Amino acid sequence: MQQKRDYYEVLGLGRDASESEIKGAFRTLAHQYHPDKNQGDGAEEKFKELNEAYEVLSDQEKRSNYDRFGHSQSGAAGQGFEGFGFEGMGSIFDAFFGGGTATAGRQAPVRGNDLQHNLAITLEEAATGIEKELKISRTEHCSTCQGSGSKPGTQPGQCPECGGSGQVRRVQQSIFGRFTNISTCLRCQGEGKIITDPCPQCRGSGKENFQRVRTVKIPAGVDNGNRVRLNGEGDAGARGGPAGNLYINLTVKEHKLFIRDEDDILYDLPVNFAQAALGTEVDVPTLSGEFKLKIPAGSQAGQVFKLKNKGVPHLNGLGQGNQLVKLKVVTPESLTKKQRQLFEELAKELGMAKS
């Protein structure tokens, strides 16, 4: 008995092929080897082999089982293997009780794929909100055939396999009696029509890849992990289905001065001993510009001052965080002769700490 070829090999694909790649490969090869168009030796057998491979790889559950067990019929009970899984059991039960399988009609409209785009912004941009222009690569309906897949001026023909119904009925006889199996036509994929004269621009797929520039408005208050949705800016749908959405995944870059804590901004303010002891007024950087902060005499290291509403606006638009300024008293690493003399005099005045 001749060993079956690997289904991925039959379709000329790798094991990581996507659903659209599987469908495209099948349509191309089925058109090439269909007995109605190819009378060469072995065309009918190759077409049957293609149908068998596509029937398994286009079904998520069957493909998963095939990837795990290959053509083998053995395995743990209840897993559903190729040729005799849950689907096969359903057909036998239907036949035993006198019913047919569930009917399959023309395929319904399919929504296009959603797209993801990663965008890094600065903390200032996150705090104020901003508009950004993005270059997006997506699939759209072919500009030449407007998505029909047929060469302009031509129309798809009726599928000879299903007679335009999109369904194939097979009457089978078993030990339990006679029953009818109704399935989606593999040649036309349930469309009821086949493209006889493909569009030269898209080669019959009905879609093209385009680079588009889109403007996205980033609201004030966003943070890492937030995302913005642009409705209908994803890949084009199929069979009249709507386009998918575009999701902008946001990342806020680290800031050289500030640390964000939810909607509050943390800032360490360096001051010297004299400023902390005598008090002073300093310019403190904030997200909205410099702010004059009065530091009272006798301020201690680690003391925190709150600048109200100098943080990040709340994403819901109600209120704003604060900026928390923490004093960091800096000890000089080296002193001039005069500075050392002054510190020594001050130490005498204050009294040296006893050990």
Tab-separated table of C-alpha atoms in Angstrom:
chain	number	residue	atom	x	y	z
A	1	MET	CA	0.000	0.000	0.000
A	2	GLN	CA	1.413	3.378	-1.037
A	3	GLN	CA	2.213	5.644	1.876
A	4	LYS	CA	0.286	8.916	2.035
A	5	ARG	CA	2.216	12.112	1.390
A	6	ASP	CA	2.392	14.754	4.070
A	7	TYR	CA	-0.579	17.117	3.646
A	8	TYR	CA	1.625	20.225	3.910
A	9	GLU	CA	3.863	18.779	1.197
A	10	VAL	CA	0.814	18.150	-1.001
A	11	LEU	CA	-0.066	21.864	-0.827
A	12	GLY	CA	3.566	22.973	-1.045
A	13	LEU	CA	3.463	24.743	2.318
A	14	GLY	CA	5.382	24.823	5.578
A	15	ARG	CA	3.789	23.642	8.826
A	16	ASP	CA	3.428	27.243	10.018
A	17	ALA	CA	1.256	28.225	7.037
A	18	SER	CA	-1.663	30.563	7.792
A	19	GLU	CA	-5.309	29.855	6.926
A	20	SER	CA	-5.171	32.281	3.999
A	21	GLU	CA	-1.988	30.638	2.652
A	22	ILE	CA	-3.613	27.197	2.859
A	23	LYS	CA	-6.693	28.434	1.039
A	24	GLY	CA	-4.655	30.218	-1.634
A	25	ALA	CA	-2.420	27.205	-2.292
A	26	PHE	CA	-5.423	24.913	-2.598
A	27	ARG	CA	-7.250	27.188	-5.014
A	28	THR	CA	-4.185	27.469	-7.249
A	29	LEU	CA	-3.418	23.743	-7.301
A	30	ALA	CA	-7.060	22.670	-7.567
A	31	HIS	CA	-7.430	24.878	-10.634
A	32	GLN	CA	-4.280	23.305	-12.078
A	33	TYR	CA	-5.194	19.662	-11.483
A	34	HIS	CA	-8.985	19.665	-11.739
A	35	PRO	CA	-10.030	16.879	-14.149
A	36	ASP	CA	-12.224	19.287	-16.108
A	37	LYS	CA	-9.160	21.330	-17.058
A	38	ASN	CA	-6.361	18.775	-16.906
A	39	GLN	CA	-6.690	15.437	-18.678
A	40	GLY	CA	-3.090	14.434	-17.987
A	41	ASP	CA	-2.035	11.255	-16.284
A	42	GLY	CA	-2.702	11.245	-12.599
A	43	ALA	CA	-4.600	14.559	-12.549
A	44	GLU	CA	-7.671	12.996	-10.972
A	45	GLU	CA	-5.639	11.310	-8.241
A	46	LYS	CA	-3.729	14.512	-7.532
A	47	PHE	CA	-7.001	16.423	-7.305
A	48	LYS	CA	-8.369	13.894	-4.806
A	49	GLU	CA	-5.138	14.166	-2.832
A	50	LEU	CA	-5.446	17.971	-2.780
A	51	ASN	CA	-9.058	17.768	-1.593
A	52	GLU	CA	-8.116	15.397	1.202
A	53	ALA	CA	-5.213	17.592	2.334
A	54	TYR	CA	-7.308	20.765	2.263
A	55	GLU	CA	-10.229	19.162	4.092
A	56	VAL	CA	-7.922	18.411	7.033
A	57	LEU	CA	-5.695	21.518	7.081
A	58	SER	CA	-8.563	24.002	6.612
A	59	ASP	CA	-10.314	22.664	9.727
A	60	GLN	CA	-8.671	23.869	12.925
A	61	GLU	CA	-9.471	20.766	14.992
A	62	LYS	CA	-8.540	18.305	12.239
A	63	ARG	CA	-5.307	20.200	11.575
A	64	SER	CA	-4.399	20.155	15.256
A	65	ASN	CA	-4.924	16.393	15.413
A	66	TYR	CA	-2.959	15.895	12.214
A	67	ASP	CA	-0.060	18.000	13.516
A	68	ARG	CA	0.044	15.815	16.617
A	69	PHE	CA	-0.593	12.358	15.185
A	70	GLY	CA	-0.070	12.625	11.415
A	71	HIS	CA	-1.872	9.976	9.386
A	72	SER	CA	-1.984	7.623	12.376
A	73	GLN	CA	-5.376	6.383	13.523
A	74	SER	CA	-4.188	5.513	17.036
A	75	GLY	CA	-4.123	7.632	20.148
A	76	ALA	CA	-5.963	8.360	23.383
A	77	ALA	CA	-9.716	7.951	23.262
A	78	GLY	CA	-11.820	11.060	22.903
A	79	GLN	CA	-9.142	13.118	21.147
A	80	GLY	CA	-10.669	12.967	17.681
A	81	PHE	CA	-8.247	11.691	15.068
A	82	GLU	CA	-8.126	12.024	11.332
A	83	GLY	CA	-10.778	9.901	9.673
A	84	PHE	CA	-12.567	8.924	12.880
A	85	GLY	CA	-12.854	11.803	15.302
A	86	PHE	CA	-15.940	13.486	16.744
A	87	GLU	CA	-16.932	14.553	13.267
A	88	GLY	CA	-16.790	10.993	11.952
A	89	MET	CA	-18.836	9.735	14.899
A	90	GLY	CA	-21.479	12.395	14.220
A	91	SER	CA	-21.919	11.159	10.658
A	92	ILE	CA	-22.409	7.585	11.827
A	93	PHE	CA	-24.966	8.606	14.444
A	94	ASP	CA	-26.834	10.662	11.860
A	95	ALA	CA	-26.941	7.690	9.509
A	96	PHE	CA	-28.017	5.275	12.231
A	97	PHE	CA	-30.948	7.433	13.305
A	98	GLY	CA	-31.996	8.227	9.742
A	99	GLY	CA	-30.877	11.891	9.616
A	100	GLY	CA	-28.529	13.722	7.261
A	101	THR	CA	-25.604	15.883	8.247
A	102	ALA	CA	-26.104	19.587	8.903
A	103	THR	CA	-26.547	21.494	5.685
A	104	ALA	CA	-23.826	23.799	4.454
A	105	GLY	CA	-24.606	26.832	2.374
A	106	ARG	CA	-22.732	29.641	0.791
A	107	GLN	CA	-20.123	31.018	3.086
A	108	ALA	CA	-21.139	34.066	5.103
A	109	PRO	CA	-19.396	37.457	4.940
A	110	VAL	CA	-16.093	37.457	6.796
A	111	ARG	CA	-14.736	40.394	8.774
A	112	GLY	CA	-11.167	41.420	7.923
A	113	ASN	CA	-8.217	40.778	10.214
A	114	ASP	CA	-7.408	43.237	12.987
A	115	LEU	CA	-3.973	44.853	12.806
A	116	GLN	CA	-1.572	45.783	15.623
A	117	HIS	CA	0.898	48.673	15.637
A	118	ASN	CA	3.318	49.492	18.477
A	119	LEU	CA	3.933	53.165	19.244
A	120	ALA	CA	6.384	54.652	21.773
A	121	ILE	CA	5.690	58.169	23.071
A	122	THR	CA	7.364	60.480	25.591
A	123	LEU	CA	6.055	61.177	29.066
A	124	GLU	CA	5.279	64.749	28.011
A	125	GLU	CA	3.224	63.464	25.055
A	126	ALA	CA	1.368	61.077	27.346
A	127	ALA	CA	0.570	63.943	29.717
A	128	THR	CA	-0.652	66.434	27.123
A	129	GLY	CA	-2.030	64.171	24.396
A	130	ILE	CA	-0.824	64.288	20.815
A	131	GLU	CA	-1.646	63.405	17.233
A	132	LYS	CA	0.721	61.050	15.408
A	133	GLU	CA	0.952	60.040	11.766
A	134	LEU	CA	1.516	56.318	11.258
A	135	LYS	CA	2.431	54.288	8.183
A	136	ILE	CA	0.278	51.182	8.086
A	137	SER	CA	0.596	48.172	5.783
A	138	ARG	CA	-2.739	46.477	5.163
A	139	THR	CA	-4.708	44.529	2.550
A	140	GLU	CA	-7.446	46.286	0.611
A	141	HIS	CA	-9.740	45.339	-2.228
A	142	CYS	CA	-7.862	45.258	-5.505
A	143	SER	CA	-7.834	48.663	-7.190
A	144	THR	CA	-8.216	47.053	-10.632
A	145	CYS	CA	-11.032	44.538	-10.123
A	146	GLN	CA	-12.558	46.187	-7.022
A	147	GLY	CA	-12.218	42.943	-5.095
A	148	SER	CA	-14.013	40.620	-7.518
A	149	GLY	CA	-10.844	38.755	-8.475
A	150	SER	CA	-11.912	38.699	-12.138
A	151	LYS	CA	-10.303	40.586	-14.980
A	152	PRO	CA	-12.214	43.844	-15.619
A	153	GLY	CA	-14.958	43.251	-18.167
A	154	THR	CA	-15.350	39.584	-17.198
A	155	GLN	CA	-17.523	37.821	-14.649
A	156	PRO	CA	-16.926	34.697	-12.566
A	157	GLY	CA	-18.457	31.568	-14.030
A	158	GLN	CA	-20.785	29.117	-12.372
A	159	CYS	CA	-18.945	26.398	-10.496
A	160	PRO	CA	-19.370	23.127	-12.432
A	161	GLU	CA	-18.749	21.080	-9.303
A	162	CYS	CA	-21.766	22.317	-7.337
A	163	GLY	CA	-23.801	23.931	-10.105
A	164	GLY	CA	-23.607	27.316	-8.406
A	165	SER	CA	-25.166	26.221	-5.112
A	166	GLY	CA	-21.952	26.298	-3.098
A	167	GLN	CA	-22.841	22.832	-1.778
A	168	VAL	CA	-21.942	19.304	-2.729
A	169	ARG	CA	-24.354	16.491	-1.901
A	170	ARG	CA	-23.021	12.968	-1.620
A	171	VAL	CA	-25.321	9.993	-1.115
A	172	GLN	CA	-23.588	7.238	0.798
A	173	GLN	CA	-24.668	3.716	1.590
A	174	SER	CA	-23.600	2.152	4.850
A	175	ILE	CA	-24.553	-0.840	6.945
A	176	PHE	CA	-26.976	1.487	8.732
A	177	GLY	CA	-28.746	2.592	5.578
A	178	ARG	CA	-28.540	5.357	3.039
A	179	PHE	CA	-27.797	8.946	4.008
A	180	THR	CA	-26.882	12.244	2.364
A	181	ASN	CA	-23.808	14.217	3.294
A	182	ILE	CA	-24.009	17.926	2.411
A	183	SER	CA	-20.732	19.850	2.500
A	184	THR	CA	-19.243	23.089	1.250
A	185	CYS	CA	-17.953	22.787	-2.292
A	186	LEU	CA	-14.173	22.603	-2.135
A	187	ARG	CA	-13.616	23.870	-5.653
A	188	CYS	CA	-15.400	27.207	-5.199
A	189	GLN	CA	-15.143	27.367	-1.380
A	190	GLY	CA	-18.908	27.754	-1.097
A	191	GLU	CA	-19.032	30.767	-3.405
A	192	GLY	CA	-20.969	28.980	-6.168
A	193	LYS	CA	-18.719	30.717	-8.695
A	194	ILE	CA	-15.167	30.297	-9.936
A	195	ILE	CA	-12.867	32.845	-11.490
A	196	THR	CA	-12.199	31.827	-15.077
A	197	ASP	CA	-10.231	34.926	-16.104
A	198	PRO	CA	-8.228	36.206	-13.094
A	199	CYS	CA	-7.433	39.877	-12.598
A	200	PRO	CA	-3.808	40.489	-13.684
A	201	GLN	CA	-3.221	42.906	-10.801
A	202	CYS	CA	-4.164	40.654	-7.876
A	203	ARG	CA	-4.005	37.286	-9.696
A	204	GLY	CA	-7.536	36.465	-8.707
A	205	SER	CA	-7.225	37.054	-4.956
A	206	GLY	CA	-9.269	40.262	-5.049
A	207	LYS	CA	-6.856	41.956	-2.629
A	208	GLU	CA	-3.680	44.021	-2.681
A	209	ASN	CA	-1.203	45.228	-0.067
A	210	PHE	CA	-1.107	48.975	0.436
A	211	GLN	CA	0.896	51.401	2.587
A	212	ARG	CA	-1.398	54.000	4.130
A	213	VAL	CA	-0.726	57.006	6.343
A	214	ARG	CA	-3.232	57.403	9.151
A	215	THR	CA	-3.457	60.030	11.893
A	216	VAL	CA	-4.147	58.733	15.387
A	217	LYS	CA	-5.141	60.991	18.271
A	218	ILE	CA	-3.530	59.948	21.564
A	219	PRO	CA	-5.568	61.294	24.512
A	220	ALA	CA	-3.912	62.865	27.545
A	221	GLY	CA	-3.318	60.490	30.446
A	222	VAL	CA	-2.396	57.294	28.598
A	223	ASP	CA	0.119	54.902	30.109
A	224	ASN	CA	2.003	51.733	29.236
A	225	GLY	CA	-0.351	49.022	28.030
A	226	ASN	CA	-3.114	51.372	26.887
A	227	ARG	CA	-4.202	51.070	23.285
A	228	VAL	CA	-6.166	53.158	20.821
A	229	ARG	CA	-8.585	51.597	18.339
A	230	LEU	CA	-9.188	52.866	14.820
A	231	ASN	CA	-12.358	51.249	13.536
A	232	GLY	CA	-12.300	49.844	10.030
A	233	GLU	CA	-8.592	50.531	9.450
A	234	GLY	CA	-7.532	46.866	9.447
A	235	ASP	CA	-7.449	44.382	6.585
A	236	ALA	CA	-10.328	44.286	4.110
A	237	GLY	CA	-13.090	41.765	4.716
A	238	ALA	CA	-14.217	38.998	2.380
A	239	ARG	CA	-17.536	38.314	0.681
A	240	GLY	CA	-18.863	41.738	1.607
A	241	GLY	CA	-17.684	41.582	5.223
A	242	PRO	CA	-16.428	44.717	7.002
A	243	ALA	CA	-12.764	45.610	7.407
A	244	GLY	CA	-11.022	44.798	10.670
A	245	ASN	CA	-9.775	47.359	13.188
A	246	LEU	CA	-6.339	48.843	13.799
A	247	TYR	CA	-5.085	48.744	17.389
A	248	ILE	CA	-2.291	51.104	18.490
A	249	ASN	CA	-0.390	49.602	21.459
A	250	LEU	CA	1.237	52.362	23.498
A	251	THR	CA	4.532	52.433	25.376
A	252	VAL	CA	5.649	55.468	27.387
A	253	LYS	CA	9.414	56.031	27.334
A	254	GLU	CA	11.377	56.459	30.552
A	255	HIS	CA	12.111	60.073	31.511
A	256	LYS	CA	15.561	61.336	32.527
A	257	LEU	CA	14.178	63.447	35.407
A	258	PHE	CA	10.796	62.115	36.426
A	259	ILE	CA	9.316	58.834	37.598
A	260	ARG	CA	5.612	58.241	37.001
A	261	ASP	CA	3.537	56.674	39.780
A	262	GLU	CA	0.067	56.169	38.283
A	263	ASP	CA	-0.879	59.808	37.582
A	264	ASP	CA	1.586	61.373	40.030
A	265	ILE	CA	5.075	62.534	39.053
A	266	LEU	CA	8.015	61.948	41.408
A	267	TYR	CA	11.050	64.219	41.334
A	268	ASP	CA	14.180	64.327	43.516
A	269	LEU	CA	15.336	67.931	44.098
A	270	PRO	CA	19.037	68.275	44.993
A	271	VAL	CA	19.867	71.085	47.484
A	272	ASN	CA	22.957	71.855	49.569
A	273	PHE	CA	23.228	72.186	53.335
A	274	ALA	CA	22.908	75.951	53.272
A	275	GLN	CA	19.743	75.912	51.171
A	276	ALA	CA	18.097	73.348	53.429
A	277	ALA	CA	19.145	75.143	56.615
A	278	LEU	CA	18.493	78.748	55.577
A	279	GLY	CA	15.605	78.216	53.197
A	280	THR	CA	15.524	79.250	49.561
A	281	GLU	CA	13.445	79.521	46.417
A	282	VAL	CA	14.329	77.274	43.475
A	283	ASP	CA	13.004	76.566	39.992
A	284	VAL	CA	11.619	73.028	39.848
A	285	PRO	CA	11.077	71.365	36.445
A	286	THR	CA	7.582	70.022	35.779
A	287	LEU	CA	5.844	68.527	32.744
A	288	SER	CA	4.335	71.925	32.000
A	289	GLY	CA	7.444	74.063	32.574
A	290	GLU	CA	9.399	75.407	35.541
A	291	PHE	CA	7.682	76.093	38.877
A	292	LYS	CA	9.094	78.314	41.671
A	293	LEU	CA	9.156	76.345	44.913
A	294	LYS	CA	9.819	77.925	48.315
A	295	ILE	CA	11.864	75.734	50.593
A	296	PRO	CA	11.455	76.847	54.222
A	297	ALA	CA	14.424	77.159	56.557
A	298	GLY	CA	15.242	73.971	58.434
A	299	SER	CA	13.938	71.609	55.762
A	300	GLN	CA	15.133	68.036	56.190
A	301	ALA	CA	16.482	65.506	53.712
A	302	GLY	CA	13.642	63.345	52.390
A	303	GLN	CA	10.985	65.981	53.031
A	304	VAL	CA	8.303	65.934	50.309
A	305	PHE	CA	6.520	68.945	48.814
A	306	LYS	CA	3.345	68.493	46.802
A	307	LEU	CA	2.730	70.518	43.644
A	308	LYS	CA	-0.996	70.170	43.065
A	309	ASN	CA	-2.228	69.365	39.563
A	310	LYS	CA	1.299	69.201	38.157
A	311	GLY	CA	1.075	65.514	37.375
A	312	VAL	CA	-0.565	63.573	34.544
A	313	PRO	CA	-4.246	64.200	33.714
A	314	HIS	CA	-6.575	61.319	34.541
A	315	LEU	CA	-7.417	59.374	31.413
A	316	ASN	CA	-11.141	59.816	31.998
A	317	GLY	CA	-10.673	63.598	31.798
A	318	LEU	CA	-11.654	64.260	35.423
A	319	GLY	CA	-8.842	65.742	37.472
A	320	GLN	CA	-5.087	65.507	37.391
A	321	GLY	CA	-2.288	63.959	39.385
A	322	ASN	CA	0.258	65.860	41.472
A	323	GLN	CA	4.024	66.270	41.387
A	324	LEU	CA	5.797	65.139	44.529
A	325	VAL	CA	9.145	66.877	45.081
A	326	LYS	CA	11.498	65.097	47.471
A	327	LEU	CA	14.449	67.001	48.975
A	328	LYS	CA	17.805	65.385	48.441
A	329	VAL	CA	20.476	67.141	50.520
A	330	VAL	CA	23.738	66.755	48.661
A	331	THR	CA	26.984	66.427	50.591
A	332	PRO	CA	29.917	68.020	48.766
A	333	GLU	CA	32.575	65.473	47.812
A	334	SER	CA	35.413	68.007	48.014
A	335	LEU	CA	35.826	71.370	49.766
A	336	THR	CA	37.983	74.418	49.178
A	337	LYS	CA	40.174	75.643	51.987
A	338	LYS	CA	37.745	78.433	52.789
A	339	GLN	CA	34.723	76.102	52.722
A	340	ARG	CA	36.416	73.672	55.079
A	341	GLN	CA	37.227	76.544	57.446
A	342	LEU	CA	33.620	77.706	57.423
A	343	PHE	CA	32.324	74.163	58.048
A	344	GLU	CA	34.749	73.754	60.946
A	345	GLU	CA	33.567	77.020	62.502
A	346	LEU	CA	29.943	75.961	62.006
A	347	ALA	CA	30.692	72.605	63.611
A	348	LYS	CA	32.128	74.364	66.676
A	349	GLU	CA	29.092	76.587	66.913
A	350	LEU	CA	26.634	73.694	66.613
A	351	GLY	CA	28.634	71.334	68.706
A	352	MET	CA	30.147	68.098	67.435
A	353	ALA	CA	28.029	64.999	67.944
A	354	LYS	CA	29.285	62.909	70.852
A	355	SER	CA	30.332	59.362	70.100
